PDB file of C-alpha atoms and ligand atoms in Angstrom:
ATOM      1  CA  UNK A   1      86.652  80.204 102.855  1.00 90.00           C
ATOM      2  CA  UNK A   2      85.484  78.057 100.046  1.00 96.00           C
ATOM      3  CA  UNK A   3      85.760  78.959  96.842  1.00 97.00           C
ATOM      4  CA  UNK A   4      84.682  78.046  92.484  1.00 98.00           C
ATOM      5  CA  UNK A   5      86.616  79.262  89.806  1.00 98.00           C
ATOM      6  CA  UNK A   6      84.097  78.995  86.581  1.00 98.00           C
ATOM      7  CA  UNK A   7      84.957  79.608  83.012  1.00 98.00           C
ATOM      8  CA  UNK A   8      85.655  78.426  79.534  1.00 98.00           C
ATOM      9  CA  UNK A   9      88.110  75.886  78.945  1.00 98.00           C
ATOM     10  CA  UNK A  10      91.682  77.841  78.645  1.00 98.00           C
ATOM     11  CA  UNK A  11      89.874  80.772  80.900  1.00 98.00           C
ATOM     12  CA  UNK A  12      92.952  80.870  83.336  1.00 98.00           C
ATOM     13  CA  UNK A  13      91.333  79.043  85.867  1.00 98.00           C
ATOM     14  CA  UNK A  14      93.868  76.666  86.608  1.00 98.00           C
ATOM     15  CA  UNK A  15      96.728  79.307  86.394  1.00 97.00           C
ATOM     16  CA  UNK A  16      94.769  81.176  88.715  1.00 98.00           C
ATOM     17  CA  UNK A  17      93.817  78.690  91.664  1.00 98.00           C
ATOM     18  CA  UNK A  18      98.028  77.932  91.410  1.00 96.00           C
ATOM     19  CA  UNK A  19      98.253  81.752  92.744  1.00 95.00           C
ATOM     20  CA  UNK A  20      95.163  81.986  94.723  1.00 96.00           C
ATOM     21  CA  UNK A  21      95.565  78.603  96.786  1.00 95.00           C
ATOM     22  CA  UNK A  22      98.768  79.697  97.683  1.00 94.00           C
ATOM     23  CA  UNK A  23      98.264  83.381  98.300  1.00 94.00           C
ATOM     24  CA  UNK A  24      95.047  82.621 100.607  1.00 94.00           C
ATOM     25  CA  UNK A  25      96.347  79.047 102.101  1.00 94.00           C
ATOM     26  CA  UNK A  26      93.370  76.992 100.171  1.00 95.00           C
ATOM     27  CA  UNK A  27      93.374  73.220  99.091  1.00 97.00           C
ATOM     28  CA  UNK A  28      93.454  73.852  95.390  1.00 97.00           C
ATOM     29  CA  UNK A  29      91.038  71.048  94.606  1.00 97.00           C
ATOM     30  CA  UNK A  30      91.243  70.489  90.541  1.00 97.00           C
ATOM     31  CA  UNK A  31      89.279  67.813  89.501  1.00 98.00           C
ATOM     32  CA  UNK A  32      90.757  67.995  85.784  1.00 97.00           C
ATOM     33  CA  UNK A  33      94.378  67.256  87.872  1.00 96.00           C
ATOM     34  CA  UNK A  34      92.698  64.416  90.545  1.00 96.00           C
ATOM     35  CA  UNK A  35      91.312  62.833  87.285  1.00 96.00           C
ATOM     36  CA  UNK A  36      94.502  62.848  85.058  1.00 95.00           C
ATOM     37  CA  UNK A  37      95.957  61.379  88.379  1.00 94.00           C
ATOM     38  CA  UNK A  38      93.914  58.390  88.182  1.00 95.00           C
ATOM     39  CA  UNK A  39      94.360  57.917  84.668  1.00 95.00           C
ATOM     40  CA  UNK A  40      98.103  57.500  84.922  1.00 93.00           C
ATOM     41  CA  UNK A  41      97.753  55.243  88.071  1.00 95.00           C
ATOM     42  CA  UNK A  42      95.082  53.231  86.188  1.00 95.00           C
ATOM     43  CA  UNK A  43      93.372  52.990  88.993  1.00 95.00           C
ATOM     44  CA  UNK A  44      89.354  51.509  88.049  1.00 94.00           C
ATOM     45  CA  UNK A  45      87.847  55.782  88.660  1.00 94.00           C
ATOM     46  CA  UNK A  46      90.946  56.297  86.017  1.00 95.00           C
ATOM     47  CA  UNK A  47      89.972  53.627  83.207  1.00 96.00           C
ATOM     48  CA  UNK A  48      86.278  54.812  83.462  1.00 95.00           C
ATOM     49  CA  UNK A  49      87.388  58.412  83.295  1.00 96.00           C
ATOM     50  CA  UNK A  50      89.708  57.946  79.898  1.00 95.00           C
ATOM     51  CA  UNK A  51      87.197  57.511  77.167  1.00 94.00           C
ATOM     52  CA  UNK A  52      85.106  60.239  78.009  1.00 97.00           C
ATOM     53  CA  UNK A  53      88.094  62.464  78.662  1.00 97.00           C
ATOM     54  CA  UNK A  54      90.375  62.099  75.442  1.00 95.00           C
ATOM     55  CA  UNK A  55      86.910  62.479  73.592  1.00 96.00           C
ATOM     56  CA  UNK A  56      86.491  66.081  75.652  1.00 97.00           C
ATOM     57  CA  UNK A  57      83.104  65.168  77.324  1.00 98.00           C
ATOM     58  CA  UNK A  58      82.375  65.488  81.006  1.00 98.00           C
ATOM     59  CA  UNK A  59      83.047  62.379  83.502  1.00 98.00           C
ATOM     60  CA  UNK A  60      79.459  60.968  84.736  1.00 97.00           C
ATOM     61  CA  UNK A  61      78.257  63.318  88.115  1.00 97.00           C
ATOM     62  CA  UNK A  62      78.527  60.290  89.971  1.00 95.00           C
ATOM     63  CA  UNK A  63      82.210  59.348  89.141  1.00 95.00           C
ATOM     64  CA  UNK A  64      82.868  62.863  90.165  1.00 97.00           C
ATOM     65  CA  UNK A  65      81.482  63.255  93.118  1.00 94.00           C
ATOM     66  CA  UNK A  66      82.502  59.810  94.519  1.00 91.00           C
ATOM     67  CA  UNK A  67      85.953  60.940  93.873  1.00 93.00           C
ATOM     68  CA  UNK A  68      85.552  64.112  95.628  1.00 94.00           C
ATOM     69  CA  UNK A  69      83.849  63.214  98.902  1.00 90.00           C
ATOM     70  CA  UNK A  70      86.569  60.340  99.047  1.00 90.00           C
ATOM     71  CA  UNK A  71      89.229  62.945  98.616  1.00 91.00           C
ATOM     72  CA  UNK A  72      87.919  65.468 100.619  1.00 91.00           C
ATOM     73  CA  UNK A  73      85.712  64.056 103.126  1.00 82.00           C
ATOM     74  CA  UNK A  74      88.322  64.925 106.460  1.00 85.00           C
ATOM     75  CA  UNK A  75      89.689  68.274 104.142  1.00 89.00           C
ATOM     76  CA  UNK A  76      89.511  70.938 107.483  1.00 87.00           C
ATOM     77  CA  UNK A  77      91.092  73.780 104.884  1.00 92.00           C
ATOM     78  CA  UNK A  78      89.372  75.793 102.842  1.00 95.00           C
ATOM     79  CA  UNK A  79      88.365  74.230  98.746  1.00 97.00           C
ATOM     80  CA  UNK A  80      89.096  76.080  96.169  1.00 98.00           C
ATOM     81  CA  UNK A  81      87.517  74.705  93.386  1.00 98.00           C
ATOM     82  CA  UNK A  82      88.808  74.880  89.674  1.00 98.00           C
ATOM     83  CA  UNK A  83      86.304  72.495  87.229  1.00 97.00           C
ATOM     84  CA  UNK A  84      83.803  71.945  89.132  1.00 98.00           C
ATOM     85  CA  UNK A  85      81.353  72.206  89.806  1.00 98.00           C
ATOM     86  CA  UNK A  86      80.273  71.859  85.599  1.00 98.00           C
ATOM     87  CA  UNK A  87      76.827  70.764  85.604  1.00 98.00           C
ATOM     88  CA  UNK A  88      73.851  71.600  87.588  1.00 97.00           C
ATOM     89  CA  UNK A  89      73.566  68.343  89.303  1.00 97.00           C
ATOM     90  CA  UNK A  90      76.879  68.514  90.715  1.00 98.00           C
ATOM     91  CA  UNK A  91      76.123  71.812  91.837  1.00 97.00           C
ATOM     92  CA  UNK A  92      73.152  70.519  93.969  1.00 96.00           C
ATOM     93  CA  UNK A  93      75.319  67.935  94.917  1.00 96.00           C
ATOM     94  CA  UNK A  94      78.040  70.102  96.087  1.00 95.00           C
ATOM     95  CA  UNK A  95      75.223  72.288  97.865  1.00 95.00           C
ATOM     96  CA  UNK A  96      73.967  69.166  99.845  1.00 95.00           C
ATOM     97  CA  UNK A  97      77.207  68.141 100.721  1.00 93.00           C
ATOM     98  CA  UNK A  98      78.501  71.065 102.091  1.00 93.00           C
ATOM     99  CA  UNK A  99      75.013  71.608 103.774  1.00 94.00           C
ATOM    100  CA  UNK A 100      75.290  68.079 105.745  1.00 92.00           C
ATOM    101  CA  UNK A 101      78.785  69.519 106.988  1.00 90.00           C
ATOM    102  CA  UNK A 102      77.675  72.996 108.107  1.00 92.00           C
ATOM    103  CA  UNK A 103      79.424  74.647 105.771  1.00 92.00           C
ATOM    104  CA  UNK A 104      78.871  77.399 102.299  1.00 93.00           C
ATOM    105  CA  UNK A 105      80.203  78.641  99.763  1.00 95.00           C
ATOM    106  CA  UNK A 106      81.981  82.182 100.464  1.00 95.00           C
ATOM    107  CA  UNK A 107      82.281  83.001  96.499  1.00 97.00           C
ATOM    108  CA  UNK A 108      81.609  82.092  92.951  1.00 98.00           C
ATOM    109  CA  UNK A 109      84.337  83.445  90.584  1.00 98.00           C
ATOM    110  CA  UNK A 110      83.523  83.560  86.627  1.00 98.00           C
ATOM    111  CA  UNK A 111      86.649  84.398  84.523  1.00 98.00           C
ATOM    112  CA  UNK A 112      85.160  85.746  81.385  1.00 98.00           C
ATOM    113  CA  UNK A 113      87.155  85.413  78.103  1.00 98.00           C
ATOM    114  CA  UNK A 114      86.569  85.963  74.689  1.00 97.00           C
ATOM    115  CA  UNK A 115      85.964  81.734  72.934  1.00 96.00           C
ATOM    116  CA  UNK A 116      88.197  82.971  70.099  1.00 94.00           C
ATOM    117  CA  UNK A 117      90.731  83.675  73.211  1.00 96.00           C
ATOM    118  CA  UNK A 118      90.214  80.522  74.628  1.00 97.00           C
ATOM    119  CA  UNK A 119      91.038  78.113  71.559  1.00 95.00           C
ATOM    120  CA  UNK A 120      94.002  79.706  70.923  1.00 95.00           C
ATOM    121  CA  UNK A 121      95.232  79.692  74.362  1.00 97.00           C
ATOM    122  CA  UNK A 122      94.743  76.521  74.492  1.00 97.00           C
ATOM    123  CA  UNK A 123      96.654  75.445  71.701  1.00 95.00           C
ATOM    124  CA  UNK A 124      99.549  76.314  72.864  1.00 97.00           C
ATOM    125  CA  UNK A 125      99.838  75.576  76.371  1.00 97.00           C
ATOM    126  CA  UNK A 126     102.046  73.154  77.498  1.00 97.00           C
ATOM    127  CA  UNK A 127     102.134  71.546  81.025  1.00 96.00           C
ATOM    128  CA  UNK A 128     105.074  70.385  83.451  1.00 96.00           C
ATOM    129  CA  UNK A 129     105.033  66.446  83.382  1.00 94.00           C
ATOM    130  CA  UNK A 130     106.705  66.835  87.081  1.00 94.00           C
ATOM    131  CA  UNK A 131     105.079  69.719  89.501  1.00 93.00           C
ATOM    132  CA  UNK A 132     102.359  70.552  87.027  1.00 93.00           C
ATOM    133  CA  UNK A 133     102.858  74.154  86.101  1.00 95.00           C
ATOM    134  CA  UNK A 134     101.034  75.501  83.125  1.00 96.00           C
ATOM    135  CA  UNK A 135     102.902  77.264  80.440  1.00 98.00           C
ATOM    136  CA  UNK A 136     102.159  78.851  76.869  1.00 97.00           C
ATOM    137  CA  UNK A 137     104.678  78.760  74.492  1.00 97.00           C
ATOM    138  CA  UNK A 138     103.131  82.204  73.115  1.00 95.00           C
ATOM    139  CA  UNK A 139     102.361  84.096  75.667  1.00 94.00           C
ATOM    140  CA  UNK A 140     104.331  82.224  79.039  1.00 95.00           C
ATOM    141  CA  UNK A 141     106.752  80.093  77.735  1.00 97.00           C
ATOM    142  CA  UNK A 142     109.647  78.587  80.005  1.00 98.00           C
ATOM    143  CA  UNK A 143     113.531  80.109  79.712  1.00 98.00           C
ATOM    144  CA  UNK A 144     114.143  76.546  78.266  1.00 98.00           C
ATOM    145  CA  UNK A 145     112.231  75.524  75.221  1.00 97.00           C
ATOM    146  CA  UNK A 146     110.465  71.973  76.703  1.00 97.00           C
ATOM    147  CA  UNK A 147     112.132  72.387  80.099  1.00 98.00           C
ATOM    148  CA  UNK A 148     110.013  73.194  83.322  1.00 98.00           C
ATOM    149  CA  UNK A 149     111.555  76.376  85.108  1.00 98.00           C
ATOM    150  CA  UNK A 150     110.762  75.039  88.315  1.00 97.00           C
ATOM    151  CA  UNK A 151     111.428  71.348  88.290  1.00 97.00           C
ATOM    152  CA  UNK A 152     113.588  70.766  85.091  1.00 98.00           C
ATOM    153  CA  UNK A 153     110.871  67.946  83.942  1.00 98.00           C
ATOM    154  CA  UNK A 154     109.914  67.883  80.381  1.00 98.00           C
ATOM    155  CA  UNK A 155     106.832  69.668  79.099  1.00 98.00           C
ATOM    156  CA  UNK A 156     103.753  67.894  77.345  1.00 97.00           C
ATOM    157  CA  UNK A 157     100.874  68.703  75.657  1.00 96.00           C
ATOM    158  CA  UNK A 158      97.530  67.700  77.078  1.00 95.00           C
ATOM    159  CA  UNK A 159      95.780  64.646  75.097  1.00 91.00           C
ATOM    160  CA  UNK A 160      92.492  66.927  75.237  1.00 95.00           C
ATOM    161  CA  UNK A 161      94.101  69.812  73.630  1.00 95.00           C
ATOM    162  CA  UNK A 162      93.840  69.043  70.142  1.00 94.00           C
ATOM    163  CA  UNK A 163      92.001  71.219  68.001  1.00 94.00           C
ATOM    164  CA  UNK A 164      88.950  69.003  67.241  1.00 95.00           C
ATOM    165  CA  UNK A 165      88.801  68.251  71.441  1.00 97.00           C
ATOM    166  CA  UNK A 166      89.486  71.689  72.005  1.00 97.00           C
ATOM    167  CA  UNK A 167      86.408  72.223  69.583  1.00 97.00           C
ATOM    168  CA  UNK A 168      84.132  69.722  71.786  1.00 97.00           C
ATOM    169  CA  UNK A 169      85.390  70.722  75.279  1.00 98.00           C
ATOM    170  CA  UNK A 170      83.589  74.294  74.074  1.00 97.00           C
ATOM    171  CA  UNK A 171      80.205  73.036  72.798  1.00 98.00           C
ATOM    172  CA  UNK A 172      80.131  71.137  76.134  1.00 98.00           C
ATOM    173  CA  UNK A 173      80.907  74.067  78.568  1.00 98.00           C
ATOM    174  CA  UNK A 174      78.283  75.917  76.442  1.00 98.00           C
ATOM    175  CA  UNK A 175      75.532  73.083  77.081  1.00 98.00           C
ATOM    176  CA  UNK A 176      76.113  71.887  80.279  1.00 98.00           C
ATOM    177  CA  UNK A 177      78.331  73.822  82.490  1.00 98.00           C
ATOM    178  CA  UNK A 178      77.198  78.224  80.956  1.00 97.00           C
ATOM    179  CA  UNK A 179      73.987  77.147  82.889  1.00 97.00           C
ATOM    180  CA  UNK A 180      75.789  77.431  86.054  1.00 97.00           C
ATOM    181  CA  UNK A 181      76.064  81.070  85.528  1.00 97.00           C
ATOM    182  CA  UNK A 182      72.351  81.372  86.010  1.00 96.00           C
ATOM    183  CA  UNK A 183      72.824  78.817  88.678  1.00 96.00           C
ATOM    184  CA  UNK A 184      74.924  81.353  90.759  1.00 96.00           C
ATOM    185  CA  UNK A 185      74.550  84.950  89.386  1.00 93.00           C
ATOM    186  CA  UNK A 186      71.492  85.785  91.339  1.00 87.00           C
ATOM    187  CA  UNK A 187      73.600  84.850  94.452  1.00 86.00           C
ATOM    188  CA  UNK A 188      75.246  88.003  96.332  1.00 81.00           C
ATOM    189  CA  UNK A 189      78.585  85.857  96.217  1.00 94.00           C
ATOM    190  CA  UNK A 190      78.920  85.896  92.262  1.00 97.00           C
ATOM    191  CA  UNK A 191      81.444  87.525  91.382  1.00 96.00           C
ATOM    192  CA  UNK A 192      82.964  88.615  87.781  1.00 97.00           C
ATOM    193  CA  UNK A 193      87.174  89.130  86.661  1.00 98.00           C
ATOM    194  CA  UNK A 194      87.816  90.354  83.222  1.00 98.00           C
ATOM    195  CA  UNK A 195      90.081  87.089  82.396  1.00 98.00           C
ATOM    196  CA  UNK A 196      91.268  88.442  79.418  1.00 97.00           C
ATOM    197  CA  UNK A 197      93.978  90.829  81.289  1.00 97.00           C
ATOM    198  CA  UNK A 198      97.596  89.054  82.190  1.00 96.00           C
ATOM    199  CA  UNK A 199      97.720  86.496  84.596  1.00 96.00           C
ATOM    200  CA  UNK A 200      99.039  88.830  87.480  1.00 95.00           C
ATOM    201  CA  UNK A 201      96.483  91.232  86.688  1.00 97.00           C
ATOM    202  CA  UNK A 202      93.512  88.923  87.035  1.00 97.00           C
ATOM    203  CA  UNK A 203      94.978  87.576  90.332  1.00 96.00           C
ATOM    204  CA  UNK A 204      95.053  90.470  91.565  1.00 95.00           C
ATOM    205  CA  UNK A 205      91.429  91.899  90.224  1.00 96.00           C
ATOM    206  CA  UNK A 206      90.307  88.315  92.032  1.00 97.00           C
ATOM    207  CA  UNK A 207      92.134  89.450  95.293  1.00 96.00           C
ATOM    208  CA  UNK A 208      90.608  92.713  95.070  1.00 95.00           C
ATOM    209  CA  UNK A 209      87.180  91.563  94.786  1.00 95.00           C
ATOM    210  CA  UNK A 210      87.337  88.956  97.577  1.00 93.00           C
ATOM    211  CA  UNK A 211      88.687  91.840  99.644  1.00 80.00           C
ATOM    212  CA  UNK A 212      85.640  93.777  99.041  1.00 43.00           C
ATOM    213  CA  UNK A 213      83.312  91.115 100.000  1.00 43.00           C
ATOM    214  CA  UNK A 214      81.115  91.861 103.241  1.00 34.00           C
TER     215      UNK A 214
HETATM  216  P1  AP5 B 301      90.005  70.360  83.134  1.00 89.06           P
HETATM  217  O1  AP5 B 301      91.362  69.886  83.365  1.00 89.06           O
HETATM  218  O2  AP5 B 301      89.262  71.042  84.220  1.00 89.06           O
HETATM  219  O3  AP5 B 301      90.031  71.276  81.835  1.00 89.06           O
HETATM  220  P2  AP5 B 301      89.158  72.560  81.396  1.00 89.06           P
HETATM  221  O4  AP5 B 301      88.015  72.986  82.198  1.00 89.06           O
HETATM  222  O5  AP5 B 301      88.846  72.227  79.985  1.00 89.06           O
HETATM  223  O6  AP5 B 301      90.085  73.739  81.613  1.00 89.06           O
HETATM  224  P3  AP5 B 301      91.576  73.825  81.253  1.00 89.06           P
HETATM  225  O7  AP5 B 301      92.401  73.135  82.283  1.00 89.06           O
HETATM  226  O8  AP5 B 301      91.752  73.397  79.823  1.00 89.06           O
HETATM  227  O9  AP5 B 301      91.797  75.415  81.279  1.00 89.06           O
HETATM  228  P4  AP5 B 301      92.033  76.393  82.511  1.00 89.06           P
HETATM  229  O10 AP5 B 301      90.835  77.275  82.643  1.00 89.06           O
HETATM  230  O11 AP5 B 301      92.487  75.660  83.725  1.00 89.06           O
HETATM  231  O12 AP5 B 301      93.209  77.274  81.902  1.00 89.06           O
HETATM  232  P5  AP5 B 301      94.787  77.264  82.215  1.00 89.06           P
HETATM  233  O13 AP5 B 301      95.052  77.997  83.470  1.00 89.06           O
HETATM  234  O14 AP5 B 301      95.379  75.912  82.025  1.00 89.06           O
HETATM  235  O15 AP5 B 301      89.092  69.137  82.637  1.00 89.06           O
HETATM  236  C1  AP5 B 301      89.553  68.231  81.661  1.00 89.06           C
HETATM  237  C2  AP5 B 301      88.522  67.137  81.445  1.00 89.06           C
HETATM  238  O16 AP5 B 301      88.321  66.405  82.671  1.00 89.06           O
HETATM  239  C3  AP5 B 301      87.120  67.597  81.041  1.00 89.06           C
HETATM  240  O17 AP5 B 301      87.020  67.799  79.643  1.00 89.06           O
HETATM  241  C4  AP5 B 301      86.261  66.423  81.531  1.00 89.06           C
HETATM  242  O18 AP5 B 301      86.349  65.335  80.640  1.00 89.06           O
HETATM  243  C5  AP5 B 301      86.953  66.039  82.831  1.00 89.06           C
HETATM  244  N1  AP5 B 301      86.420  66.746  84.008  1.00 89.06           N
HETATM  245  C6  AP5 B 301      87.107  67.619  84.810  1.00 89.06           C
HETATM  246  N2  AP5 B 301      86.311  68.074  85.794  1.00 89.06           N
HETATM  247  C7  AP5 B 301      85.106  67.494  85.610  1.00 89.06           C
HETATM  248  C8  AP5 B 301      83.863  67.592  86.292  1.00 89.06           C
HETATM  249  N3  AP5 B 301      83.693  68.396  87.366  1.00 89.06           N
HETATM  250  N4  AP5 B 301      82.817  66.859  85.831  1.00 89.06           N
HETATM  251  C9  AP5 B 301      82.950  66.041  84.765  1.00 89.06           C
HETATM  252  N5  AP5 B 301      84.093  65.911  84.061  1.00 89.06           N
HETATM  253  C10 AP5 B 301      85.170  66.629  84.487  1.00 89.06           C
HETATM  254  O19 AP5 B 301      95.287  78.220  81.007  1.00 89.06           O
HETATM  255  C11 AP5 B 301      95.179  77.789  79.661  1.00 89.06           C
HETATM  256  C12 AP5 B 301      96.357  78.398  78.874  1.00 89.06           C
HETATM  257  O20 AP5 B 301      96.233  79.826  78.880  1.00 89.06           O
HETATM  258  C13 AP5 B 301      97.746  78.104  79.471  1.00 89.06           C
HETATM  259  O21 AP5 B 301      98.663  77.968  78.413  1.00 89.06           O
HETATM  260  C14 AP5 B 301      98.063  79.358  80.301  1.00 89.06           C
HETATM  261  O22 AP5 B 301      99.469  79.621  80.363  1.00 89.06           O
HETATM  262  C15 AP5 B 301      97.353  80.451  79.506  1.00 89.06           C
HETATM  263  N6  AP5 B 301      96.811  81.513  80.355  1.00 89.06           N
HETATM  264  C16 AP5 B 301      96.170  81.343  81.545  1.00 89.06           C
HETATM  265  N7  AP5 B 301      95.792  82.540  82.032  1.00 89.06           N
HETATM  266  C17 AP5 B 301      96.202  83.469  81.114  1.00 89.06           C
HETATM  267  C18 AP5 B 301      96.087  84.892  81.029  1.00 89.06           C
HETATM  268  N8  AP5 B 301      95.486  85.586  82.009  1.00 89.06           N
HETATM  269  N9  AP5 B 301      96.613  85.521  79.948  1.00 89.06           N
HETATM  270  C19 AP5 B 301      97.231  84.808  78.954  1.00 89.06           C
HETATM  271  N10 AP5 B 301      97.382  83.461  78.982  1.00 89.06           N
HETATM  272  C20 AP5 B 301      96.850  82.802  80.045  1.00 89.06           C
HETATM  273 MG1   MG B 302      92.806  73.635  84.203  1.00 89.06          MG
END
């Protein structure tokens, strides 16, 4: 099964493909993640990706896509997608290349949340420097203030999570990635999870409505 989590910035998308990917034994493919990756191994992809990514605009299609079919080119599992794809193009793209390897899409997940939601989610997550688990010092916050529950690693904020990124990251998803919606709602795979509800909730609304697929 192959899978694409769409949403807002701060929608739960990444919280959810954590519980999904494991639930359904899927290659949680984040390209946010595999792009912070290469920024802290400065690896060329990495120092290309930084400007555009403190400033909360999208990485060029091609960057992305290079990185992907590198990445995932002999992946046998099934992809579940979280951030991308976010424009059309890479949509096409993604439809090409999973065309050349005889292969679909089984389902198009949008998480819909409120934007006034969103922003304030998103100031106040915090992330595990170590394993990468997402926390919210509101509404998810770890037993130890700045300590991950998991892996005892410190907890950061994200560079992009400052309010005036926070405030660009938006006006992007609204002009290049809410066109996807079109993209993929007349498709009998859309499918739509109130992502305002807790995070167990929507998991298991998402569950639910992969079950009922034909
Ligand atoms: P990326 O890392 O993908 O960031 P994003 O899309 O902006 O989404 P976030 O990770 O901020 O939010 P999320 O939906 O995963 O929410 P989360 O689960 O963390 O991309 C970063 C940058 O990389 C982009 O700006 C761009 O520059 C570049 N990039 C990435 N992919 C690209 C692509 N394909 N093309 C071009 N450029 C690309 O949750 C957020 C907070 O809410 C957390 O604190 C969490 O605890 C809390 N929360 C989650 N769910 C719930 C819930 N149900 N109830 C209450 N709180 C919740
Ligand atoms: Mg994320």
């Amino acid at each position: 099964m192959n899978i694409i989590l769409l949403g807002y910035p701060g929608s739960g998308k990444g919280t959810l493909a954590k519980d999904l990917s494991k639930t359904l034994d899927m290659v949680h493919v984040s390209t946010g993640d595999i792009l912070r990756d290469e920024m802290a191994k400065k690896t060329p992809l990495g120092t290309e990706a930084t400007s555009y990514m403190a400033g909360g605009r999208l990485v060029p299609d091609r960057l992305v896509m290079d990185m992907l079919k590198a990445r995932l080119g002999t992946e046998s599992r099934g992809l579940l997608f979280d951030g991308f794809p976010r424009t059309v193009a890479q949509a096409e793209a993604l439809d090409a290349w999973f065309a050349s390897r005889g292969q679909e899409i089984d389902a198009v997940v949008f998480l819909n949340v409120a934007e006034s939601v969103v922003m304030a989610r998103l100031g106040s997550r915090r992330t595990c420097t170590g394993c990468g688990k997402i926390y919210n010092v509101v509404s998810n916050p770890p037993a130890k203030e700045g300590v991950c529950d998991v892996c005892g690693k410190p907890l950061a904020t994200r560079e992009d999570d400052k309010v005036e990124v926070i405030t660009r990251r938006i006006q992007v998803y609204k002009d290049q990635t809410e066109p996807l919606l079109a993209y993929y709602r007349a498709s009998a795979n859309f499918l739509e999870a109130d992502g305002g509800k807790t995070p167990d909730a929507v998991t298991r609304d998402v569950l639910g409505l992969l079950r009922v697929k034909p």
